[in-house]
Short mmCIF file of C-alpha atoms and ligand atoms in Angstrom, two decimals:
data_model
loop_
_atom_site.label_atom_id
_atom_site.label_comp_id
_atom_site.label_asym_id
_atom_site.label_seq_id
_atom_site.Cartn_x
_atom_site.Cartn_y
_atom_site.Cartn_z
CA UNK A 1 -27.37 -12.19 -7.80
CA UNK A 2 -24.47 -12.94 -5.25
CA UNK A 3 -23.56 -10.03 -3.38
CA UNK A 4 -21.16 -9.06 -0.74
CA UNK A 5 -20.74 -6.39 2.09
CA UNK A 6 -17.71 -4.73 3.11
CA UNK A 7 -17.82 -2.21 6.07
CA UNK A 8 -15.17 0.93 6.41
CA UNK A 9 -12.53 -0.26 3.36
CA UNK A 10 -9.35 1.08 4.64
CA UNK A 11 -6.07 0.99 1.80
CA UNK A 12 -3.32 1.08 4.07
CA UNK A 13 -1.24 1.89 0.95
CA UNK A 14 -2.24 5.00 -1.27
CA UNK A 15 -0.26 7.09 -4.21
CA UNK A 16 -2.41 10.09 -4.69
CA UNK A 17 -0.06 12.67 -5.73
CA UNK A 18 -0.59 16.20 -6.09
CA UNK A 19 -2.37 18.99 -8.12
CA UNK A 20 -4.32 18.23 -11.10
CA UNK A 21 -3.43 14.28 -10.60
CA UNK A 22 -4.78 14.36 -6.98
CA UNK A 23 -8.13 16.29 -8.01
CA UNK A 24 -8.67 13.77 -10.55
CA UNK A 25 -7.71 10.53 -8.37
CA UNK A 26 -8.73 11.18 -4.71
CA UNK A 27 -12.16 11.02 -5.56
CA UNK A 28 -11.85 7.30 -6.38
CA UNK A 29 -10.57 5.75 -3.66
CA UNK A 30 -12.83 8.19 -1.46
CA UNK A 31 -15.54 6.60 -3.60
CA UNK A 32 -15.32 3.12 -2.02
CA UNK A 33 -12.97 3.49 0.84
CA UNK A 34 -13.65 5.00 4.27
CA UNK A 35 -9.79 5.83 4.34
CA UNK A 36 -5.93 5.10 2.88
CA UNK A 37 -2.81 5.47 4.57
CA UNK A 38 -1.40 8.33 2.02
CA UNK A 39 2.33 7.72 1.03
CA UNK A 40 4.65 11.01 1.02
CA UNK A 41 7.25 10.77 -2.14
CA UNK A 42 5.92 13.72 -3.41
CA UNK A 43 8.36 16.59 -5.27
CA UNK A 44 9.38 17.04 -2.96
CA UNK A 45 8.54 14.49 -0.06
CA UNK A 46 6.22 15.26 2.61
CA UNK A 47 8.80 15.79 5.55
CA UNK A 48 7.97 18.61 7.90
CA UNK A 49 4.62 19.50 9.45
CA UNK A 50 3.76 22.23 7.36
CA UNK A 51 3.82 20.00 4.26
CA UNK A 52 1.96 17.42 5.99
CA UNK A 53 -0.98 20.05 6.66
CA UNK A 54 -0.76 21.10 4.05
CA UNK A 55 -1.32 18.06 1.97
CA UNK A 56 -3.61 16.69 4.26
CA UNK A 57 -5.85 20.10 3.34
CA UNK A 58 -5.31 19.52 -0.23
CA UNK A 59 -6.41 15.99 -0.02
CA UNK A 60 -9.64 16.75 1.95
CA UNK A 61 -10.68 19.43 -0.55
CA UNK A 62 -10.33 17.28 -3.43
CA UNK A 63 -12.99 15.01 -2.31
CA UNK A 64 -15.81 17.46 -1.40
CA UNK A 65 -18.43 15.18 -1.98
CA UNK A 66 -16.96 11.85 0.42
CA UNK A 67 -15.92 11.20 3.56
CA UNK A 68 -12.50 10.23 3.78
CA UNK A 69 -10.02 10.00 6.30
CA UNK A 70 -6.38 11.05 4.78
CA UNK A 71 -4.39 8.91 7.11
CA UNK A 72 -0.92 11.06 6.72
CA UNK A 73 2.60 10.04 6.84
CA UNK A 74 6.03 11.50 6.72
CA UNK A 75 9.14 10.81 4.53
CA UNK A 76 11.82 8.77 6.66
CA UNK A 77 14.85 10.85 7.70
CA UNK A 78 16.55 10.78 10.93
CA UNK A 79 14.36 13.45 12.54
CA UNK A 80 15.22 14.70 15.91
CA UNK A 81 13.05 14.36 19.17
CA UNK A 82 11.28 17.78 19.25
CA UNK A 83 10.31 17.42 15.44
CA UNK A 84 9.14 14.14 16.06
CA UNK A 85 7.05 15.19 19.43
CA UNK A 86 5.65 17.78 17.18
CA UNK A 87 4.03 15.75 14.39
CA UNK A 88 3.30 12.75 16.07
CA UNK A 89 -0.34 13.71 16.63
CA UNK A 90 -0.52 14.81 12.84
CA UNK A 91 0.56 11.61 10.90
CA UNK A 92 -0.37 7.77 11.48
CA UNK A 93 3.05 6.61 10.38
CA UNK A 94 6.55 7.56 8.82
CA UNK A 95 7.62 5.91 5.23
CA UNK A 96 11.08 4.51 4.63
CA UNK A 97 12.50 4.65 1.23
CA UNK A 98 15.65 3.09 0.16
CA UNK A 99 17.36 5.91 -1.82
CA UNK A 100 16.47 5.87 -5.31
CA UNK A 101 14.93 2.72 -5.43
CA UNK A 102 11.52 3.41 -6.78
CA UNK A 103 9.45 6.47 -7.56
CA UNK A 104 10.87 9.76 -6.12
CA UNK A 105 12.53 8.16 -3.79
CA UNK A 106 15.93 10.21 -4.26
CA UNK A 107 16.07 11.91 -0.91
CA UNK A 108 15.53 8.31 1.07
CA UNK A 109 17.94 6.35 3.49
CA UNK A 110 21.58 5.15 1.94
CA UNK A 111 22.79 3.09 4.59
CA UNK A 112 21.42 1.61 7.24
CA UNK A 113 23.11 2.09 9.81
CA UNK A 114 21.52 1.13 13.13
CA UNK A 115 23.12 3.68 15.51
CA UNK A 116 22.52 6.24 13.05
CA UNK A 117 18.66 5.45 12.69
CA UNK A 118 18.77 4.85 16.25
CA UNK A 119 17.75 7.99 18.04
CA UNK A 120 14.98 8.67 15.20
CA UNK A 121 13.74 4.78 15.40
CA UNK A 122 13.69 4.72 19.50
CA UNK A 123 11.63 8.30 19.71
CA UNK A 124 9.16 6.18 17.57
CA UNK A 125 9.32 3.76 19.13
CA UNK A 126 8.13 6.07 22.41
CA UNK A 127 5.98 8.01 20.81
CA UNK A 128 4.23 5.04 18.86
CA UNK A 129 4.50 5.69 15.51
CA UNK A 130 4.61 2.85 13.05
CA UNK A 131 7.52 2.41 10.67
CA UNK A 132 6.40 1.56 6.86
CA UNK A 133 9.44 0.59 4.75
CA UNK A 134 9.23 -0.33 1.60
CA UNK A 135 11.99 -3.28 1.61
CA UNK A 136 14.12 -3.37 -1.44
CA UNK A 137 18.13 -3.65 -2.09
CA UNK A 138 19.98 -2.41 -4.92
CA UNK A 139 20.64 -5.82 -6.53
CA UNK A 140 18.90 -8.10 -9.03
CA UNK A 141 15.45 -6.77 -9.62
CA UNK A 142 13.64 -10.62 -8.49
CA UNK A 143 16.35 -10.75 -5.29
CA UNK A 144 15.59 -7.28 -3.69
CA UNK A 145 12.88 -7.99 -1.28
CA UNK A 146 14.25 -11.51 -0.28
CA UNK A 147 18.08 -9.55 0.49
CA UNK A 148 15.85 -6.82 2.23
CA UNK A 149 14.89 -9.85 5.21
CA UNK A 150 18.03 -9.23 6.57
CA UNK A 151 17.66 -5.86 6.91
CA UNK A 152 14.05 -6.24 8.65
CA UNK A 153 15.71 -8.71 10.61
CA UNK A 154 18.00 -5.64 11.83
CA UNK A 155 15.29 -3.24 12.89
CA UNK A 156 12.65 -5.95 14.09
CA UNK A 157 15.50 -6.69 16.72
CA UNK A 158 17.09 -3.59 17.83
CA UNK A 159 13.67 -1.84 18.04
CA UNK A 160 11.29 -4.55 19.42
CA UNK A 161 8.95 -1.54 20.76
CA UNK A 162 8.56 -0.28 16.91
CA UNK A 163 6.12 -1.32 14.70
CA UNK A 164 7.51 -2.13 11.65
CA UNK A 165 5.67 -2.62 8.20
CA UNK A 166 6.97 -4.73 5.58
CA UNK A 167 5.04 -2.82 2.73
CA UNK A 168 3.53 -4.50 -0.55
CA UNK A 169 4.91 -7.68 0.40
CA UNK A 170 5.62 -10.12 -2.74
CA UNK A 171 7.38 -13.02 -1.48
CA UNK A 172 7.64 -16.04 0.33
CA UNK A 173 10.99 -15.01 2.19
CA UNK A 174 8.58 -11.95 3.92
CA UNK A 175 5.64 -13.96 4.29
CA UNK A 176 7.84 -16.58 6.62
CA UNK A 177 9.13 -13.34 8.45
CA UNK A 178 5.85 -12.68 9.96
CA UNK A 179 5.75 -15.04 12.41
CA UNK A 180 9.16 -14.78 13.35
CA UNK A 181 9.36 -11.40 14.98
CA UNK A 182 6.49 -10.18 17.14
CA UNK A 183 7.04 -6.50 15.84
CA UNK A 184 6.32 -7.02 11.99
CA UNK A 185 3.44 -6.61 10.02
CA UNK A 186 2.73 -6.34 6.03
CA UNK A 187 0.55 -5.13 3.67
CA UNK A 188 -0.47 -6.65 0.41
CA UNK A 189 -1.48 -5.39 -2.20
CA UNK A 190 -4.16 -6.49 -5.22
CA UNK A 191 -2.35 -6.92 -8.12
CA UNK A 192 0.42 -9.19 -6.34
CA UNK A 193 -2.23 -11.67 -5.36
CA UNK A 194 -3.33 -11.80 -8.76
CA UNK A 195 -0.31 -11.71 -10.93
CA UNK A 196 2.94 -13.16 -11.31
CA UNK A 197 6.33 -11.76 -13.29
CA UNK A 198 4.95 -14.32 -16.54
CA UNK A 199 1.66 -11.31 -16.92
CA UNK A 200 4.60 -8.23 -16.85
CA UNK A 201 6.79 -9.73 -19.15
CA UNK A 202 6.18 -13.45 -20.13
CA UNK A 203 4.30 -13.03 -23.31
CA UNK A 204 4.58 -8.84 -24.85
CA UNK A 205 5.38 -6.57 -22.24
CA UNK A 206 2.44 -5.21 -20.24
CA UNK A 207 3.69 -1.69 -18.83
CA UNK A 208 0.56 -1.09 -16.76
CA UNK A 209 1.33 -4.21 -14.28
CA UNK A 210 5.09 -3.26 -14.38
CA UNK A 211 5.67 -1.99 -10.46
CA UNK A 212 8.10 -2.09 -7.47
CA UNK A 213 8.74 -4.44 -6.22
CA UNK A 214 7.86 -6.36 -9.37
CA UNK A 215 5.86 -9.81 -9.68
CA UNK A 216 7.23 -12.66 -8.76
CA UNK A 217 7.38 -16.27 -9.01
CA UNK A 218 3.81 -18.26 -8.71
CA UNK A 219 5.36 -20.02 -5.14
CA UNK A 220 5.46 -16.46 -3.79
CA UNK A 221 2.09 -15.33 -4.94
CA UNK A 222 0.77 -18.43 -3.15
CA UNK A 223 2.05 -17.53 -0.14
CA UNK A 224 1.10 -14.26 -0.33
CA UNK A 225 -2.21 -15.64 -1.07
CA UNK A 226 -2.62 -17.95 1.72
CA UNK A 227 -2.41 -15.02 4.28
CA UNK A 228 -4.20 -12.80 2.29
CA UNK A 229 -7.18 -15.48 2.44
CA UNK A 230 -6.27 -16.93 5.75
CA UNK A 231 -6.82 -12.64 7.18
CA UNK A 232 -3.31 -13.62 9.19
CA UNK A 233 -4.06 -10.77 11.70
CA UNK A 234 -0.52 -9.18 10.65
CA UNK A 235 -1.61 -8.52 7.22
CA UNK A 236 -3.72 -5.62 5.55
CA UNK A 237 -4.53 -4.52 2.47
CA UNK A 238 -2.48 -1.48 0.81
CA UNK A 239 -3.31 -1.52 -3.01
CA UNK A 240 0.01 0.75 -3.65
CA UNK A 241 -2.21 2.11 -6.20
CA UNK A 242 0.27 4.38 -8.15
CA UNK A 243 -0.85 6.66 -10.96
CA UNK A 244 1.40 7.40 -13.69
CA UNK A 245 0.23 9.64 -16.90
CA UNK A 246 -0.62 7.04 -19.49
CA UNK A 247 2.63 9.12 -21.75
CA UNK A 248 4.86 7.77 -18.42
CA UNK A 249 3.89 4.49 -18.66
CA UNK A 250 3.36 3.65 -22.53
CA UNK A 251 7.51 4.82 -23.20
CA UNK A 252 10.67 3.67 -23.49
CA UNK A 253 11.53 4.20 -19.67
CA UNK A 254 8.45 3.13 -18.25
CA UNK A 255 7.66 4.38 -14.63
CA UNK A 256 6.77 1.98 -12.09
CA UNK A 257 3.41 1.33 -10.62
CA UNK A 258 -0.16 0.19 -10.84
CA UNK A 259 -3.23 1.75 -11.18
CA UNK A 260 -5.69 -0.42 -8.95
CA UNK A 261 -7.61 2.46 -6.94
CA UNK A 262 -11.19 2.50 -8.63
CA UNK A 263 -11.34 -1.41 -9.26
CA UNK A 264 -9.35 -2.53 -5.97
CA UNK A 265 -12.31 -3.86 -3.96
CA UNK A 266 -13.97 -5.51 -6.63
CA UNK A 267 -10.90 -7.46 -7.52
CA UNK A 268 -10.49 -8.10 -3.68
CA UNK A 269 -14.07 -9.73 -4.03
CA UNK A 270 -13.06 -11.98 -6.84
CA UNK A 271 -9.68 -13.18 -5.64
CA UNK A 272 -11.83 -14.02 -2.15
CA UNK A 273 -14.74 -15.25 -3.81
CA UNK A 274 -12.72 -17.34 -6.09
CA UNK A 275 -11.01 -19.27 -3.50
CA UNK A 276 -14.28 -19.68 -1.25
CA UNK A 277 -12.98 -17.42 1.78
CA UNK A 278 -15.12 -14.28 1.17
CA UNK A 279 -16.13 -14.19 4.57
CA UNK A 280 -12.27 -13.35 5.53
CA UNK A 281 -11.87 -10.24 3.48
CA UNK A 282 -13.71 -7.94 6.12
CA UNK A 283 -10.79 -8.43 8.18
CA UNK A 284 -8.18 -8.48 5.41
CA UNK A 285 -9.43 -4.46 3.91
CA UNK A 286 -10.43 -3.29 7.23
CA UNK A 287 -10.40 -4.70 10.78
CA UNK A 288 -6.75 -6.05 11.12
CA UNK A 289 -5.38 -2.25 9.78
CA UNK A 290 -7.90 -1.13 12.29
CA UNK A 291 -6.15 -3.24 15.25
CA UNK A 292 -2.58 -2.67 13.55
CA UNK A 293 -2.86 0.74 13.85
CA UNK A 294 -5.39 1.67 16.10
CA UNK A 295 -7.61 3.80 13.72
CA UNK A 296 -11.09 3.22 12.95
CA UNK A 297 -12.65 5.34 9.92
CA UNK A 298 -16.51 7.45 9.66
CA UNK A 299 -18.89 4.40 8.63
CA UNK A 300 -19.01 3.17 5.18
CA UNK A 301 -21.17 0.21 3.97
CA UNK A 302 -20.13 -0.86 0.37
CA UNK A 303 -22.05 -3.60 -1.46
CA UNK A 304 -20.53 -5.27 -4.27
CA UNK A 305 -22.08 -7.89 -6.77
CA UNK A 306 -20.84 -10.69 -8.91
CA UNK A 307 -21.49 -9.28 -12.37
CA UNK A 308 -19.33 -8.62 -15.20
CA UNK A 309 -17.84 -5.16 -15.18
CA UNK A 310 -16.18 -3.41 -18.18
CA UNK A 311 -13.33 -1.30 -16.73
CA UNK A 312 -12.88 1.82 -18.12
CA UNK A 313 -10.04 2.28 -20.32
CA UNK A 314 -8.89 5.22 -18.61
CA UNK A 315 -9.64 7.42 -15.55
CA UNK A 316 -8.89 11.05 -16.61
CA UNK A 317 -5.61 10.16 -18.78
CA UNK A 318 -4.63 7.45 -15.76
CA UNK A 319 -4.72 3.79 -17.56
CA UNK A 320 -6.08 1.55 -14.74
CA UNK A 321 -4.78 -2.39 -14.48
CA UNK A 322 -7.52 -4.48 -16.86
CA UNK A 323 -8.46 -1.32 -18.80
CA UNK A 324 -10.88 -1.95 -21.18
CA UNK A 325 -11.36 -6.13 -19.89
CA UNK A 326 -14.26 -7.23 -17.86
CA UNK A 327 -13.65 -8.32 -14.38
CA UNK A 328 -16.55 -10.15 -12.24
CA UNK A 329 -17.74 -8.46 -9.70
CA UNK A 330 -19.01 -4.36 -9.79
CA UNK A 331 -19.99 -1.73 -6.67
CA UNK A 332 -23.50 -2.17 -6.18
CA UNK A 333 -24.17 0.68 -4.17
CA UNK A 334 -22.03 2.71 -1.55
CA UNK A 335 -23.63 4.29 1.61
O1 LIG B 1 5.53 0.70 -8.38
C1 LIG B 1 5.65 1.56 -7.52
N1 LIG B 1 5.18 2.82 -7.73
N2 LIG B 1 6.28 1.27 -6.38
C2 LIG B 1 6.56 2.21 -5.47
O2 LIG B 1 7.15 1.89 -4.48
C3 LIG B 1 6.22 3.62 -5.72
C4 LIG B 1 5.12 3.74 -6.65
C5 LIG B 1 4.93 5.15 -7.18
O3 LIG B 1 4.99 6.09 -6.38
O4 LIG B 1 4.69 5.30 -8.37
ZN1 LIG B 2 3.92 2.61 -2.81
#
């Protein structure tokens, strides 16, 4: 049986909500990952340090039986110096949300206005603390991210000390941004190297792989692909794993994101294994978000094997992307 080792999984891109949801969801991704850069559009967002002790508690008594580093963040306003001296040793980055343009992402920023974000972005900058933004305009759902470059292009020049994230990258137009300005990085997620906008809504609609930034066109996903596979050293992987009550997502007014915790790493070891590169996804789920960042997780040895895996059609009420299908590779054993 082929099998295949993956050392300290880190998913640089984690929904894990609150209260009964985050009881029933940490313990997944604690499961099979030694960490997971948690995202803070909560209700309300995680933005001062009591909340972000707070949740960080919350998250670490959830999963009482794993170790699991809660790699915390804060929700992007333009906080002053003092407040951003006195968090900095308490989060690992701060998350910028357009306003309103995905889930609970009312309270983000409305204009982008570089002397405005200025005195906020340069105390980062100082204090290094990376900038996650999750790059969307208001306009036509399959333009967003590509109209977003410009914007990048913005911040990657007027704060070259700042490291900025291009989160859950789906295009070409951000791929091809990598390499143009020293300062920006990306994370990719699972689902986007698998699927395309023809699985969301080609044939009937499937709301479980509906997300933002939706799937796009099968050019982008390959070269999202070929960086993925390639382990560019800018690139992690952030699943974006987003849990939604099944009631939220099977509705007229379905809310946006995919469930990919629990099955992320095996469908890492299929997209890898598929394309002969297996030997490249150490460094794509772990040891470039280890560099990017500067982190490095408690020890955690996960072997996986290629056999065919039923996934289950739901995880406490959550439905998880190829419920009830069989994927091709399982966790073998965790240790
Ligand atoms: O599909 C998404 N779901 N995209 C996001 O940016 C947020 C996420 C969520 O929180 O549900
Ligand atoms: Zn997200």
């Amino acid at each position: 049986m082929k099998t295949h080792t993956l050392l300290m999984p880190l998913d640089m891109h984690l929904h894990l909500r609150d209260g009964v949801m985050l009881e029933n969801i940490a313990p997944l991704s604690a499961y099979s990952f030694s960490g997971a850069l948690v995202m803070p559009n909560l209700v309300p967002p995680v933005t001062s340090l009591e909340d972000i002790k707070a949740y960080k508690e919350r998250i670490v008594a959830a999963v009482p039986n794993d170790y699991f580093e809660p790699y915390m963040t804060l929700f992007y306003k333009n906080y002053d110096k003092a407040f951003l001296e006195s968090v900095a040793g308490h989060i690992t980055a701060i998350k910028l949300y357009p306003a309103g343009i995905t889930t609970n992402s009312e309270g983000g920023v409305s204009s982008f206005n570089v002397e405005e974000m200025r005195p906020t972005l340069e105390m980062m900058s100082l204090l290094g603390i990376p900038l996650c933004v999750h790059g969307e305009t208001d306009g036509f759902v399959m333009d967003r991210e590509a109209e977003f470059m410009s914007i990048y292009e913005l911040l990657a020049k007027n704060f070259p000390k700042l490291k900025i994230i291009m989160e859950h990258i789906t295009t070409k137009a951000a791929v091809d941004m990598l390499d143009k300005y020293e300062n920006l990085y990306a994370t990719v997620t699972v689902h986007h190297l698998i699927i395309t906008l023809d699985d969301v809504a080609g044939g009937m609609l499937k709301p479980h792989l509906f997300c933002k930034p939706i799937a796009k066109r099968p050019e982008d996903r390959e070269a999202l692909l070929k960086v993925a596979l390639e382990a560019h050293p800018k690139v992690m992987f952030g699943s974006d794993s987003a849990p939604h009550p099944q009631h939220k997502k099977e509705s007229c007014g379905c809310a946006a994101g995919v469930f990919t915790a629990p099955i992320a790493l095996q469908l890492l070891c299929d997209v890898f294994d598929k394309h002969d590169k297996l030997e490249n996804l150490q460094a794509f789920v772990s040891d470039n978000a280890q560099n990017i960042y500067g982190i490095c997780a408690e020890f955690k040895e996960v072997v996986l094997e290629k056999r065919p895996f039923v996934v289950p059609e739901s995880y406490s009420g959550v439905v998880p992307m190829y419920a009830g299908e069989t994927i091709n590779w399982a966790i073998e054993s965790v240790e």
